[in-house]
Structure formats: C-alpha cells, structure tokens
PDB file of C-alpha atoms in Angstrom:
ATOM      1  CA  UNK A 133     136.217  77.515 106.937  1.00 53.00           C
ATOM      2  CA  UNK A 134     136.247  74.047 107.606  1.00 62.00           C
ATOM      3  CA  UNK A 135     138.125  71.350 106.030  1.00 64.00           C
ATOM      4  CA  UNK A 136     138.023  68.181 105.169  1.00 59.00           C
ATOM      5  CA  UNK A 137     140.590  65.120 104.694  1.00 61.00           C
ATOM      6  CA  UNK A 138     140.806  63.433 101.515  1.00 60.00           C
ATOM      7  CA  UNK A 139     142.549  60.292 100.977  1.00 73.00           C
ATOM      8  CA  UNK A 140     145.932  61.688  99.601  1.00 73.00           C
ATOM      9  CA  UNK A 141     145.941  62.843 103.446  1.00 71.00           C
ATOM     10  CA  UNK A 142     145.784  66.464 102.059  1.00 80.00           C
ATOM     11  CA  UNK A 143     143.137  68.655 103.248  1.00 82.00           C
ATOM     12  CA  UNK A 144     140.407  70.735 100.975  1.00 80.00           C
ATOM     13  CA  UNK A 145     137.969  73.635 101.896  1.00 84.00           C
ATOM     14  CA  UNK A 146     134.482  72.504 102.494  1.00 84.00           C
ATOM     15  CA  UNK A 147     132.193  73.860  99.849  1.00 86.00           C
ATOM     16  CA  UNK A 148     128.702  74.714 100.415  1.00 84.00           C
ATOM     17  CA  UNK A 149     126.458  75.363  97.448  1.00 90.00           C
ATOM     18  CA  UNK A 150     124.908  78.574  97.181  1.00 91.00           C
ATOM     19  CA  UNK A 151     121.440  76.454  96.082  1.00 92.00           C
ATOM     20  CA  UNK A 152     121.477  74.568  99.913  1.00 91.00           C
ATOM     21  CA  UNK A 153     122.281  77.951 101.875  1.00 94.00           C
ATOM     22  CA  UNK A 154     119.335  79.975 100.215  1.00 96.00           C
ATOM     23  CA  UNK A 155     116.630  78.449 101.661  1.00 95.00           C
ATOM     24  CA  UNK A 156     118.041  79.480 104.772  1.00 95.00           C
ATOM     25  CA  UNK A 157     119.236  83.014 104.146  1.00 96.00           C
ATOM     26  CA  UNK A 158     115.441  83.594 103.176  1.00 97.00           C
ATOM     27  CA  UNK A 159     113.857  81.534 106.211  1.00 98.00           C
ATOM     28  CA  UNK A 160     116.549  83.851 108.508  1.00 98.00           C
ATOM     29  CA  UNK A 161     115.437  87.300 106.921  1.00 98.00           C
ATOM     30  CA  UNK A 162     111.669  86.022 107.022  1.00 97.00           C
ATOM     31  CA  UNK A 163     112.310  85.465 110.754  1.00 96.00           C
ATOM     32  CA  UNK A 164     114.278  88.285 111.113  1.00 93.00           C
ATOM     33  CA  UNK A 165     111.562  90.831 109.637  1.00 92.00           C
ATOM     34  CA  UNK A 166     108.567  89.264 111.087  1.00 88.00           C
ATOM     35  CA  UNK A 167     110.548  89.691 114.783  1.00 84.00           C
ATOM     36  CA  UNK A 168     111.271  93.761 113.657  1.00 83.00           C
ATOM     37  CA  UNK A 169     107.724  94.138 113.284  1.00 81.00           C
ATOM     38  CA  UNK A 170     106.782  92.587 116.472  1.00 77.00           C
ATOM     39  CA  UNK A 171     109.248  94.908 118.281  1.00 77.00           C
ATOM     40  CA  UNK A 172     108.859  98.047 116.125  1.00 75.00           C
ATOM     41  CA  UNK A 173     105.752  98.510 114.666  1.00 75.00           C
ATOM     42  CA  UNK A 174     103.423  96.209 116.789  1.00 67.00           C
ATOM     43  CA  UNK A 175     100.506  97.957 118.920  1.00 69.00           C
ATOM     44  CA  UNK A 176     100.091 100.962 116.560  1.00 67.00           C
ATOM     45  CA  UNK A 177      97.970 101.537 112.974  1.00 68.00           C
ATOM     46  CA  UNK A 178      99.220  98.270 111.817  1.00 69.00           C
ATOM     47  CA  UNK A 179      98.628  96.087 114.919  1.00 73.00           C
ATOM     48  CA  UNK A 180      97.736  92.649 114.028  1.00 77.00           C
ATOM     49  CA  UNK A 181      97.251  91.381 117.534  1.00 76.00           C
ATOM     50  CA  UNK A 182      94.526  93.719 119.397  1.00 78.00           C
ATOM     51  CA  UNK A 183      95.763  94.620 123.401  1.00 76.00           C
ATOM     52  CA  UNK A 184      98.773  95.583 124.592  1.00 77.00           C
ATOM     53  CA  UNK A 185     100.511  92.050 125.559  1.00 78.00           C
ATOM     54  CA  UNK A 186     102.866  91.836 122.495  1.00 76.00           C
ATOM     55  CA  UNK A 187     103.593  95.658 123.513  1.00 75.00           C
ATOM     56  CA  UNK A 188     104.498  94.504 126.616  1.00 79.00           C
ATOM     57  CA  UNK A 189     106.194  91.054 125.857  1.00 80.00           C
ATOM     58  CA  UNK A 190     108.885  93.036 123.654  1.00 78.00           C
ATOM     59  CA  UNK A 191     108.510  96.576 125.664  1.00 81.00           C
ATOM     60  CA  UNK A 192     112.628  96.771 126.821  1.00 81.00           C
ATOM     61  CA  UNK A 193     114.110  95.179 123.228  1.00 79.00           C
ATOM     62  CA  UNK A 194     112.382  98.114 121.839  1.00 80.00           C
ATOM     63  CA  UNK A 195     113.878 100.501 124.139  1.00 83.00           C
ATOM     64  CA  UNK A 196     117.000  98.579 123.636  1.00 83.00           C
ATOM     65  CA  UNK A 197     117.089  99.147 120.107  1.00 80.00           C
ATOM     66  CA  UNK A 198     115.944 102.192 120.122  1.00 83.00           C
ATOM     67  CA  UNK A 199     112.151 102.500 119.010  1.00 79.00           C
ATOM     68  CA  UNK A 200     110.126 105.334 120.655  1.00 77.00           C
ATOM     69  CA  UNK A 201     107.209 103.860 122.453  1.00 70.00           C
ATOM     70  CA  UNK A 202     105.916 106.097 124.863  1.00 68.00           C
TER      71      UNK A 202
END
C-alpha cells in the first residue's frame, strides 16, 4: 500500500474509493470474458467471426490453458 506524507511529517495509507476502482474491476472482467471466449469457445456453434483465423490467432493459448481443440 502506498503512502503518503502529510504535513505533521507523519505518513498515512493511501485510500482509494471503492466508487473510482469499480469502473475498472468491471472494464477488467468485461475484457477478461470477452478474451475467454475468443480463446475457448470461438470457431464452434457460437462463432461470431466465420473462418478459422481467430482459431488460429489464439490456437497455442488454448492449448496452453487447456481447451480441447482438435
């Protein structure tokens, strides 16, 4: 945790609101989702993208984390 000097010299834990870090939790698990898809579920029923490029693109980071593809 950071901190930060006040002018009695002492120092005091940053605080973060909960309110500013939201936004960014859900942007992150948006992200984060949207990128499982694209290596798990992309180039099947579901497929959004016709071909096989993004199947290729993300081909070894689905080996890697263990989806079935073959």
């Amino acid at each position: 945790m950071a901190n930060v000097a006040v002018p009695s010299g002492k120092t005091v834990p940053l605080r973060i609101p909960v309110r500013e870090i939201v936004p960014w939790a859900v942007f992150a698990a948006v992200l984060g989702l949207a990128l499982l898809y694209f290596v798990g579920a992309e180039q099947g029923a579901t497929s959004i993208i016709s071909g096989s490029t993004v199947h290729e693109f993300v081909h070894d980071g689905r080996h890697l984390l263990g989806f079935p593809c073959h």
